[in-house]
Tab-separated table of C-alpha atoms and ligand atoms in Angstrom:
chain	number	residue	atom	x	y	z
A	175	MET	CA	-8.559	-41.436	-17.105
A	176	LYS	CA	-8.193	-37.869	-18.410
A	177	LEU	CA	-5.905	-35.806	-16.220
A	178	LEU	CA	-7.808	-33.344	-14.147
A	179	THR	CA	-7.001	-29.672	-14.094
A	180	ARG	CA	-6.514	-28.059	-10.734
A	181	ARG	CA	-9.832	-26.249	-10.929
A	182	LYS	CA	-11.764	-29.375	-11.951
A	183	ALA	CA	-10.053	-31.327	-9.188
A	184	LEU	CA	-11.110	-28.690	-6.687
A	185	ALA	CA	-14.672	-28.775	-8.056
A	186	LEU	CA	-14.736	-32.540	-7.778
A	187	CYS	CA	-13.408	-32.433	-4.231
A	188	LEU	CA	-15.956	-29.806	-3.251
A	189	SER	CA	-18.730	-31.743	-4.973
A	190	GLY	CA	-17.991	-34.643	-2.648
A	191	ALA	CA	-18.158	-36.965	-5.640
A	192	GLY	CA	-17.196	-39.800	-3.386
A	193	ALA	CA	-13.992	-40.519	-5.243
A	194	THR	CA	-11.296	-41.531	-2.832
A	195	SER	CA	-8.454	-40.834	-5.222
A	196	LEU	CA	-7.832	-38.776	-8.348
A	197	PRO	CA	-5.247	-38.913	-11.161
A	198	LEU	CA	-3.352	-35.645	-11.184
A	199	GLY	CA	-0.529	-34.141	-13.133
A	200	GLY	CA	1.236	-37.159	-14.547
A	201	CYS	CA	1.483	-38.899	-11.185
A	202	ASP	CA	-0.228	-41.974	-9.624
A	203	ALA	CA	-3.648	-41.640	-8.063
A	204	LYS	CA	-3.581	-39.488	-4.944
A	205	PRO	CA	-5.730	-39.701	-1.838
A	206	LEU	CA	-8.560	-37.203	-2.205
A	207	ARG	CA	-7.474	-35.209	0.854
A	208	ASP	CA	-3.953	-34.758	-0.566
A	209	VAL	CA	-5.410	-33.552	-3.841
A	210	PHE	CA	-7.718	-31.156	-2.038
A	211	ASP	CA	-4.863	-29.810	0.063
A	212	ALA	CA	-2.602	-29.468	-2.971
A	213	VAL	CA	-5.264	-27.576	-4.888
A	214	LEU	CA	-6.082	-25.348	-1.935
A	215	GLU	CA	-2.422	-24.548	-1.487
A	216	GLN	CA	-2.048	-23.497	-5.110
A	217	GLU	CA	-5.169	-21.378	-4.728
A	218	ALA	CA	-4.061	-19.867	-1.420
A	219	PRO	CA	-4.532	-16.092	-1.649
A	220	LEU	CA	-1.701	-13.587	-1.204
A	221	CYS	CA	-2.939	-12.418	2.210
A	222	GLN	CA	-2.813	-15.986	3.558
A	223	ARG	CA	0.666	-16.648	2.232
A	224	ALA	CA	1.875	-13.343	3.666
A	225	ALA	CA	0.112	-13.850	7.015
A	226	ARG	CA	1.880	-17.198	7.476
A	227	LYS	CA	5.155	-15.246	7.554
A	228	GLY	CA	3.898	-12.461	9.805
A	229	VAL	CA	3.368	-10.017	6.938
A	230	LEU	CA	0.098	-8.168	6.234
A	231	TYR	CA	-0.675	-7.974	2.504
A	232	GLY	CA	-3.282	-5.826	0.859
A	233	ALA	CA	-3.990	-3.163	-1.701
A	234	ALA	CA	-5.258	0.364	-2.246
A	235	ALA	CA	-8.740	0.948	-3.605
A	236	LEU	CA	-11.465	3.502	-4.214
A	237	SER	CA	-14.846	2.800	-2.610
A	238	GLN	CA	-16.566	3.306	-5.969
A	239	HIS	CA	-14.587	0.430	-7.498
A	240	LEU	CA	-15.411	-1.915	-4.640
A	241	SER	CA	-19.109	-1.019	-4.743
A	242	GLN	CA	-19.560	-1.034	-8.530
A	243	SER	CA	-18.103	-4.501	-9.146
A	244	ARG	CA	-19.143	-7.505	-7.063
A	245	ALA	CA	-16.485	-9.577	-8.803
A	246	TYR	CA	-13.809	-7.085	-7.792
A	247	SER	CA	-14.987	-6.764	-4.206
A	248	THR	CA	-15.062	-10.580	-3.902
A	249	VAL	CA	-11.558	-11.010	-5.275
A	250	PHE	CA	-10.283	-8.064	-3.218
A	251	ALA	CA	-11.647	-9.590	-0.008
A	252	ARG	CA	-10.086	-12.959	-0.975
A	253	GLU	CA	-6.602	-11.723	-1.822
A	254	CYS	CA	-6.182	-8.900	0.713
A	255	GLY	CA	-5.768	-8.695	4.461
A	256	VAL	CA	-5.607	-4.884	4.488
A	257	LEU	CA	-7.463	-2.205	2.545
A	258	VAL	CA	-5.685	1.099	1.878
A	259	SER	CA	-7.632	4.267	1.131
A	260	GLN	CA	-6.203	5.402	-2.219
A	261	ASN	CA	-7.742	8.885	-2.308
A	262	GLU	CA	-10.750	9.220	-0.001
A	263	LEU	CA	-8.835	10.229	3.108
A	264	LYS	CA	-6.879	12.983	1.386
A	265	TRP	CA	-7.676	16.631	2.124
A	266	ARG	CA	-9.350	17.312	-1.250
A	267	ALA	CA	-11.699	14.354	-0.902
A	268	LEU	CA	-12.496	15.078	2.745
A	269	ARG	CA	-12.812	18.850	2.676
A	270	PRO	CA	-14.974	20.101	-0.233
A	271	SER	CA	-15.222	23.440	1.569
A	272	ARG	CA	-13.640	25.125	4.601
A	273	GLU	CA	-16.679	24.364	6.762
A	274	THR	CA	-17.501	20.835	5.642
A	275	TYR	CA	-16.052	17.353	5.945
A	276	ARG	CA	-17.101	14.653	3.502
A	277	PHE	CA	-16.471	11.253	5.092
A	278	ALA	CA	-18.862	9.181	2.973
A	279	GLY	CA	-16.183	7.616	0.781
A	280	ALA	CA	-13.857	6.761	3.665
A	281	ASP	CA	-16.799	5.451	5.685
A	282	ARG	CA	-17.681	3.112	2.809
A	283	LEU	CA	-14.118	1.860	2.711
A	284	LEU	CA	-14.112	1.256	6.477
A	285	SER	CA	-17.433	-0.593	6.242
A	286	PHE	CA	-16.048	-2.810	3.492
A	287	ALA	CA	-12.925	-3.532	5.527
A	288	GLN	CA	-14.952	-4.378	8.630
A	289	ALA	CA	-17.442	-6.533	6.679
A	290	HIS	CA	-14.581	-8.611	5.276
A	291	ARG	CA	-12.330	-8.544	8.369
A	292	LEU	CA	-9.676	-6.522	6.626
A	293	ALA	CA	-7.368	-4.120	8.393
A	294	PHE	CA	-7.772	-0.521	7.214
A	295	ARG	CA	-4.901	1.847	6.383
A	296	GLY	CA	-5.469	5.592	6.166
A	297	HIS	CA	-3.626	7.511	3.440
A	298	CYS	CA	-2.668	10.337	3.984
A	299	LEU	CA	-3.106	13.076	6.560
A	300	VAL	CA	-0.494	15.556	5.273
A	301	TRP	CA	0.680	15.815	1.658
A	302	HIS	CA	1.510	18.625	-0.755
A	303	ILE	CA	-0.788	17.187	-3.472
A	304	ASP	CA	-4.566	16.789	-3.702
A	305	ASN	CA	-5.391	19.623	-1.296
A	306	PRO	CA	-8.592	21.641	-1.691
A	307	VAL	CA	-8.503	24.900	-3.631
A	308	TRP	CA	-9.601	26.940	-0.567
A	309	LEU	CA	-6.670	25.735	1.588
A	310	PRO	CA	-3.797	28.078	0.614
A	311	GLU	CA	-5.869	31.201	1.272
A	312	ALA	CA	-7.248	29.784	4.524
A	313	LEU	CA	-3.722	29.042	5.761
A	314	LYS	CA	-2.881	32.708	5.220
A	315	SER	CA	-6.051	34.268	6.616
A	316	GLU	CA	-6.573	31.976	9.630
A	317	ASN	CA	-4.497	30.441	12.377
A	318	PRO	CA	-2.640	27.782	10.319
A	319	VAL	CA	-1.793	25.657	13.361
A	320	LYS	CA	-5.451	25.461	14.371
A	321	LEU	CA	-6.552	24.658	10.804
A	322	PHE	CA	-3.861	21.985	10.444
A	323	GLU	CA	-4.268	20.351	13.823
A	324	SER	CA	-8.088	20.401	13.841
A	325	HIS	CA	-8.178	18.564	10.500
A	326	ILE	CA	-5.880	15.809	11.742
A	327	TRP	CA	-7.706	15.571	15.078
A	328	ASN	CA	-11.195	15.450	13.470
A	329	VAL	CA	-10.230	12.856	10.857
A	330	VAL	CA	-8.133	10.554	13.051
A	331	SER	CA	-10.452	10.652	16.062
A	332	ARG	CA	-13.452	9.785	13.856
A	333	TYR	CA	-11.874	6.408	13.092
A	334	ARG	CA	-10.219	5.942	16.477
A	335	GLY	CA	-9.574	2.300	17.289
A	336	ARG	CA	-10.575	1.105	13.808
A	337	MET	CA	-7.446	1.957	11.850
A	338	HIS	CA	-4.493	-0.365	11.406
A	339	SER	CA	-2.251	2.555	10.529
A	340	TRP	CA	-2.057	6.039	9.082
A	341	ASP	CA	0.319	7.554	6.566
A	342	VAL	CA	0.628	10.682	8.689
A	343	VAL	CA	3.085	12.644	6.536
A	344	ASN	CA	3.673	11.789	2.891
A	345	GLU	CA	6.648	12.791	0.711
A	346	ALA	CA	8.018	15.640	2.861
A	347	ILE	CA	11.572	15.313	1.468
A	348	ARG	CA	12.752	16.937	-1.782
A	349	VAL	CA	16.457	17.720	-1.639
A	350	ARG	CA	16.450	19.667	-4.911
A	351	ASP	CA	14.366	22.360	-3.164
A	352	GLY	CA	17.712	23.363	-1.693
A	353	ARG	CA	17.076	23.387	2.058
A	354	ASP	CA	19.798	22.134	4.403
A	355	ASP	CA	17.267	19.808	6.021
A	356	GLY	CA	16.183	18.501	2.602
A	357	LEU	CA	12.515	19.292	3.303
A	358	ARG	CA	10.167	19.838	0.377
A	359	GLU	CA	8.914	23.407	-0.007
A	360	THR	CA	5.158	22.926	0.595
A	361	ILE	CA	2.246	24.982	1.887
A	362	TRP	CA	2.661	23.135	5.180
A	363	LEU	CA	6.321	24.107	5.528
A	364	ALA	CA	5.570	27.706	4.489
A	365	SER	CA	2.654	28.029	6.940
A	366	LEU	CA	3.925	26.091	9.941
A	367	GLY	CA	7.678	25.697	9.570
A	368	PRO	CA	9.544	22.338	9.799
A	369	SER	CA	7.719	21.488	13.035
A	370	TYR	CA	4.556	20.636	11.020
A	371	ILE	CA	5.862	17.072	10.716
A	372	GLU	CA	6.190	16.380	14.445
A	373	ARG	CA	2.950	18.289	15.142
A	374	ALA	CA	1.128	15.945	12.773
A	375	PHE	CA	2.458	12.808	14.460
A	376	HIS	CA	1.746	14.067	18.000
A	377	ILE	CA	-1.835	15.049	17.144
A	378	ALA	CA	-2.470	11.755	15.343
A	379	ALA	CA	-1.026	9.772	18.271
A	380	GLU	CA	-3.292	11.604	20.714
A	381	ALA	CA	-6.361	11.265	18.463
A	382	ASP	CA	-5.901	7.499	18.069
A	383	PRO	CA	-3.668	5.756	20.631
A	384	SER	CA	-3.911	2.428	18.792
A	385	ALA	CA	-3.103	3.244	15.155
A	386	ILE	CA	0.416	2.649	13.844
A	387	LEU	CA	1.816	5.963	12.570
A	388	VAL	CA	3.860	5.999	9.370
A	389	TYR	CA	6.149	8.413	7.538
A	390	ASN	CA	5.739	7.556	3.838
A	391	ASP	CA	8.007	8.413	0.907
A	392	PHE	CA	9.332	7.174	-2.436
A	393	ASP	CA	12.590	6.632	-4.353
A	394	ILE	CA	14.832	6.144	-1.325
A	395	GLU	CA	16.028	2.614	-2.122
A	396	PHE	CA	17.928	3.485	-5.292
A	397	ALA	CA	21.638	3.995	-5.967
A	398	ASP	CA	21.610	7.221	-7.980
A	399	ARG	CA	22.741	10.552	-6.506
A	400	THR	CA	19.252	12.014	-6.117
A	401	ALA	CA	17.938	8.952	-4.275
A	402	THR	CA	21.083	8.814	-2.139
A	403	ARG	CA	20.740	12.465	-1.085
A	404	LYS	CA	17.018	11.933	-0.435
A	405	ARG	CA	17.681	8.818	1.647
A	406	HIS	CA	20.288	10.651	3.743
A	407	ALA	CA	17.946	13.603	4.315
A	408	LEU	CA	15.179	11.192	5.297
A	409	GLN	CA	17.467	9.378	7.704
A	410	ARG	CA	18.546	12.669	9.322
A	411	LEU	CA	14.918	13.753	9.647
A	412	LEU	CA	13.653	10.525	11.220
A	413	GLU	CA	16.690	10.229	13.521
A	414	ARG	CA	16.039	13.777	14.750
A	415	LEU	CA	12.327	13.150	15.276
A	416	LYS	CA	12.801	9.788	16.970
A	417	GLY	CA	15.465	11.459	19.151
A	418	LYS	CA	12.680	13.809	20.348
A	419	ASP	CA	10.302	10.884	20.985
A	420	VAL	CA	8.022	11.854	18.111
A	421	PRO	CA	5.583	8.892	17.783
A	422	ILE	CA	6.661	7.508	14.402
A	423	HIS	CA	6.288	3.714	14.341
A	424	ALA	CA	6.988	2.705	10.760
A	425	LEU	CA	8.706	3.890	7.609
A	426	GLY	CA	6.582	3.582	4.482
A	427	ILE	CA	8.541	2.870	1.303
A	428	GLN	CA	6.200	3.402	-1.610
A	429	ALA	CA	8.038	1.163	-4.126
A	430	HIS	CA	6.543	2.503	-7.342
A	431	LEU	CA	9.002	0.530	-9.489
A	432	GLU	CA	9.922	0.707	-13.147
A	433	PRO	CA	12.500	-1.247	-15.164
A	434	SER	CA	14.477	1.791	-16.374
A	435	TYR	CA	15.106	2.879	-12.757
A	436	PRO	CA	16.339	-0.325	-11.134
A	437	PHE	CA	16.342	-0.422	-7.358
A	438	ASP	CA	19.449	-1.597	-5.536
A	439	SER	CA	18.882	-4.650	-3.313
A	440	ALA	CA	21.924	-3.864	-1.180
A	441	ILE	CA	20.733	-0.310	-0.575
A	442	LEU	CA	17.243	-1.563	0.196
A	443	THR	CA	18.692	-3.956	2.768
A	444	GLN	CA	20.894	-1.214	4.273
A	445	THR	CA	17.854	1.057	4.528
A	446	LEU	CA	15.843	-1.692	6.230
A	447	ASP	CA	18.749	-2.296	8.651
A	448	TRP	CA	18.877	1.447	9.392
A	449	ALA	CA	15.095	1.609	9.987
A	450	ALA	CA	15.189	-1.408	12.289
A	451	GLY	CA	18.093	0.163	14.194
A	452	LEU	CA	15.894	3.217	14.778
A	453	GLY	CA	13.126	1.008	16.170
A	454	LEU	CA	10.938	1.349	13.070
A	455	ARG	CA	9.081	-1.403	11.243
A	456	VAL	CA	8.868	-0.980	7.458
A	457	PHE	CA	5.785	-1.003	5.251
A	458	ILE	CA	6.079	-1.424	1.486
A	459	THR	CA	3.127	0.852	0.885
A	460	GLU	CA	2.398	1.418	-2.832
A	461	LEU	CA	4.057	-1.415	-4.740
A	462	ASP	CA	3.472	-1.560	-8.466
A	463	VAL	CA	5.613	-1.812	-11.624
A	464	ASP	CA	5.253	0.808	-14.346
A	465	ASP	CA	5.658	-1.179	-17.566
A	466	HIS	CA	5.372	1.646	-20.103
A	467	ARG	CA	8.991	1.301	-21.190
A	468	LEU	CA	8.714	-2.488	-21.604
A	469	PRO	CA	7.911	-4.299	-24.869
A	470	ARG	CA	4.269	-4.019	-25.869
A	471	ASN	CA	3.991	-7.838	-26.110
A	472	ILE	CA	1.912	-8.847	-23.105
A	473	LYS	CA	3.683	-12.148	-22.431
A	474	GLN	CA	7.092	-10.466	-22.422
A	475	ARG	CA	5.838	-7.490	-20.428
A	476	ASP	CA	4.125	-9.635	-17.777
A	477	LYS	CA	7.271	-11.723	-17.347
A	478	ALA	CA	9.480	-8.655	-16.931
A	479	VAL	CA	7.030	-7.150	-14.418
A	480	ALA	CA	6.894	-10.429	-12.494
A	481	ASP	CA	10.692	-10.571	-12.358
A	482	ILE	CA	10.795	-7.102	-10.790
A	483	TYR	CA	8.153	-8.066	-8.203
A	484	ARG	CA	10.127	-11.208	-7.395
A	485	THR	CA	13.491	-9.481	-7.031
A	486	TYR	CA	12.130	-6.610	-4.977
A	487	LEU	CA	10.029	-8.724	-2.629
A	488	ASP	CA	12.744	-11.344	-2.143
A	489	ALA	CA	15.072	-8.540	-0.993
A	490	ALA	CA	12.454	-6.749	1.118
A	491	LEU	CA	10.865	-9.800	2.740
A	492	ALA	CA	14.264	-11.236	3.651
A	493	HIS	CA	14.369	-8.511	6.309
A	494	PRO	CA	12.391	-9.004	9.549
A	495	ALA	CA	11.572	-5.281	9.759
A	496	VAL	CA	9.137	-5.549	6.832
A	497	ALA	CA	5.679	-6.012	8.349
A	498	LEU	CA	3.322	-4.980	5.547
A	499	VAL	CA	3.201	-5.070	1.756
A	500	ALA	CA	0.495	-3.196	-0.137
A	501	THR	CA	0.182	-2.947	-3.880
A	502	TRP	CA	-1.176	0.322	-5.251
A	503	GLY	CA	-4.288	-1.399	-6.511
A	504	LEU	CA	-5.012	-5.098	-7.074
A	505	SER	CA	-6.176	-5.208	-10.694
A	506	ASP	CA	-4.769	-3.454	-13.767
A	507	LYS	CA	-8.341	-2.367	-14.444
A	508	TYR	CA	-8.162	0.185	-11.622
A	509	SER	CA	-4.471	1.087	-11.641
A	510	TRP	CA	-3.695	4.798	-11.402
A	511	LEU	CA	-1.320	4.194	-14.315
A	512	ASN	CA	-4.377	3.639	-16.499
A	513	ASP	CA	-6.008	6.891	-15.386
A	514	PRO	CA	-6.015	9.194	-18.438
A	515	TYR	CA	-4.353	11.807	-16.215
A	516	PHE	CA	-1.339	9.607	-15.410
A	517	ARG	CA	-1.186	7.261	-18.403
A	518	ARG	CA	2.306	7.051	-19.896
A	519	ALA	CA	1.934	4.553	-22.738
A	520	ALA	CA	-0.270	4.107	-25.756
A	521	TRP	CA	-1.391	0.754	-24.400
A	522	THR	CA	-3.023	-0.397	-21.177
A	523	ALA	CA	-0.609	-0.640	-18.303
A	524	ARG	CA	-0.267	-4.017	-16.586
A	525	PRO	CA	1.437	-3.023	-13.275
A	526	LEU	CA	-0.496	-5.150	-10.750
A	527	PRO	CA	-0.972	-8.806	-9.653
A	528	LEU	CA	-4.358	-9.293	-11.381
A	529	ASP	CA	-5.273	-8.359	-14.929
A	530	ALA	CA	-8.338	-6.321	-15.897
A	531	TYR	CA	-10.423	-9.533	-15.861
A	532	LEU	CA	-9.226	-10.299	-12.312
A	533	HIS	CA	-7.129	-13.246	-13.493
A	534	ARG	CA	-3.895	-13.944	-11.654
A	535	LYS	CA	-0.854	-12.882	-13.688
A	536	PRO	CA	2.830	-13.888	-13.511
A	537	ALA	CA	3.189	-10.954	-11.089
A	538	TRP	CA	0.712	-12.682	-8.759
A	539	GLN	CA	2.728	-15.913	-8.969
A	540	ALA	CA	5.941	-13.994	-8.276
A	541	MET	CA	4.398	-12.368	-5.190
A	542	ALA	CA	2.940	-15.668	-3.966
A	543	GLN	CA	6.311	-17.403	-4.305
A	544	ALA	CA	8.111	-14.500	-2.606
A	545	PHE	CA	5.749	-14.708	0.373
A	546	ASP	CA	6.146	-18.518	0.440
A	547	ARG	CA	9.957	-18.167	0.415
A	548	ALA	CA	10.073	-15.373	2.979
A	549	PRO	CA	11.402	-16.065	6.486
A	550	GLN	CA	8.949	-15.893	9.376
A	551	ARG	CA	8.824	-12.696	11.452
A	552	ALA	CA	6.725	-11.484	14.367
A	553	PRO	CA	3.593	-9.744	13.026
A	554	MET	CA	3.428	-6.047	13.970
A	555	PRO	CA	0.756	-5.438	16.612
A	556	ASP	CA	-0.959	-2.065	16.856
A	557	ARG	CA	-0.051	0.234	19.733
A	558	LYS	CA	-2.465	-1.622	22.025
A	559	GLY	CA	-0.795	-4.913	21.224
A	560	THR	CA	-3.684	-6.094	19.003
A	561	LEU	CA	-2.820	-7.962	15.822
A	562	ALA	CA	-4.532	-7.031	12.553
A	563	PRO	CA	-7.189	-9.552	11.458
A	564	ALA	CA	-5.073	-11.600	9.041
A	565	LEU	CA	-8.012	-12.552	6.822
A	566	GLY	CA	-6.380	-15.273	4.759
A	567	ALA	CA	-4.926	-17.212	7.631
A	568	ALA	CA	-8.178	-17.122	9.569
A	569	GLN	CA	-11.050	-17.267	7.121
A	570	PHE	CA	-9.296	-19.217	4.409
A	571	ALA	CA	-8.364	-22.010	6.803
A	572	SER	CA	-11.926	-22.174	8.094
A	573	GLY	CA	-13.166	-22.336	4.517
A	574	ASN	CA	-15.345	-19.250	4.924
A	575	THR	CA	-13.952	-17.468	1.931
B	170	LIG	O1	-12.581	10.675	-10.434
B	170	LIG	C1	-12.322	12.007	-10.877
B	170	LIG	C2	-13.052	12.305	-12.180
B	170	LIG	O2	-14.451	12.236	-11.948
B	170	LIG	C3	-12.655	13.689	-12.689
B	170	LIG	O3	-13.271	13.916	-13.932
B	170	LIG	C4	-11.121	13.732	-12.830
B	170	LIG	C5	-10.643	15.079	-13.315
B	170	LIG	O4	-10.732	16.010	-12.249
B	170	LIG	O5	-10.513	13.484	-11.552
B	170	LIG	C6	-10.829	12.157	-11.100
B	170	LIG	O6	-10.222	11.965	-9.825
B	170	LIG	C7	-8.826	11.741	-9.938
B	170	LIG	C8	-8.517	10.474	-9.134
B	170	LIG	O7	-7.093	10.250	-9.044
B	170	LIG	C9	-9.155	9.278	-9.829
B	170	LIG	O8	-8.783	8.114	-9.144
B	170	LIG	C10	-8.127	12.948	-9.327
B	170	LIG	O9	-8.330	14.070	-10.169
B	170	LIG	C11	-6.643	12.639	-9.240
B	170	LIG	O10	-6.008	13.700	-8.547
B	170	LIG	C12	-6.440	11.350	-8.428
B	170	LIG	O11	-5.061	11.062	-8.459
B	170	LIG	C13	-4.566	10.260	-7.380
B	170	LIG	C14	-3.233	10.908	-6.976
B	170	LIG	O12	-2.573	10.102	-5.990
B	170	LIG	C15	-3.480	12.283	-6.363
B	170	LIG	O13	-4.234	12.111	-5.189
B	170	LIG	C16	-4.333	8.839	-7.881
B	170	LIG	O14	-5.584	8.194	-8.095
B	170	LIG	C17	-3.541	8.067	-6.838
B	170	LIG	O15	-3.219	6.768	-7.315
B	170	LIG	C18	-2.244	8.799	-6.511
B	170	LIG	O16	-1.597	8.068	-5.527
B	170	LIG	C19	-0.355	8.637	-5.066
B	170	LIG	C20	-0.295	8.434	-3.570
B	170	LIG	O17	-1.401	9.080	-2.960
B	170	LIG	C21	1.030	8.952	-3.025
B	170	LIG	N1	2.149	8.293	-3.697
B	170	LIG	C22	2.123	8.438	-5.168
B	170	LIG	C23	0.833	7.874	-5.716
B	170	LIG	C24	0.784	7.938	-7.227
B	170	LIG	O18	0.794	9.276	-7.651
């Protein structure tokens, strides 16, 4: 009898064709249930594999991409246990004018997350990029503390109790700006002084007592001098804030990787040890692999990208502090690296687990195997002790996907 492919075997099982055994993969006939289980296991989505080990997996998205493609929204809901707002909770998206808030995009994202039992991550309350054009003048002409704190309060309290976590402050460290404390020279620092960071966390904690609050940054897990100085400045900052009981619950490591800037597994592990020692869990928040310096050949490029995913996740997931992994998008079709504004190569970037046709790539396999290999850890509850709805573990097992 012709050997059955995995997909055909699954179809046959689901069709209830009455067969009690099937020839598969060069082996003797297998009981139907074993075949079904084997096929399901190979098909198991990333969120389910991650949830088994106490890790929440998901991806960033724009509401327009989830609403304009049913195929994408279906695959997103299958593969992810958490949805991250890529842009629609940033100041520029939320505040088209000084007097108005525009929540429609973020509300659509929250509705999608709730409809598919996904956790929802807010990104980001305070950043030096993607702020509205009216903001700098307003910070000068008005009470900057009131403007700053009212934005955070209004946004966070609107979604109170429905957020898994917030990136409260994003990328506040830039050592080359020359400050002793290593803080980045931003409109927030200029208007409010260094205390803007703790203000943001205190307001967010008061506005939503259940959301996990995250400090998020990039390029701290590398061995070069710039990354080393940045990591040390970050460690001094978070140690000082935690020493003052500022409610920071997790460190977000963005993990925008690229082959020409290899991360250092030992430094990553040391950083995770340091974070755990400070009582922080760690989120890998924006994982992707910029392939623009790799060979154009897709097979070679996909393999090299998969190898980087594998190496990074094996190192990160080996540590019990890592509680969440989010890729910065799920499909190459919607990667920021294919936005004309950010594009760095003459060809289409392939930085994510699924290709533009939503097919699983070697990167997907590498992530799946890394989750399967990872040691178990306690999932991170929110501040009320509630665990995020791990979609894959729950719905997949009950066959409701
Ligand atoms: O959609 C509009 C388009 O209609 C308009 O014509 C065009 C020109 O103005 O802009 C388009 O919106 C762009 C949007 O990406 C599209 O997704 C915005 O200008 C552009 O600013 C926005 O860039 C985002 C960037 O952050 C700035 O907010 C990227 O999508 C997003 O992936 C990127 O993500 C950041 C994280 O927030 C922080 N960590 C780094 C990461 C990558 O830069």
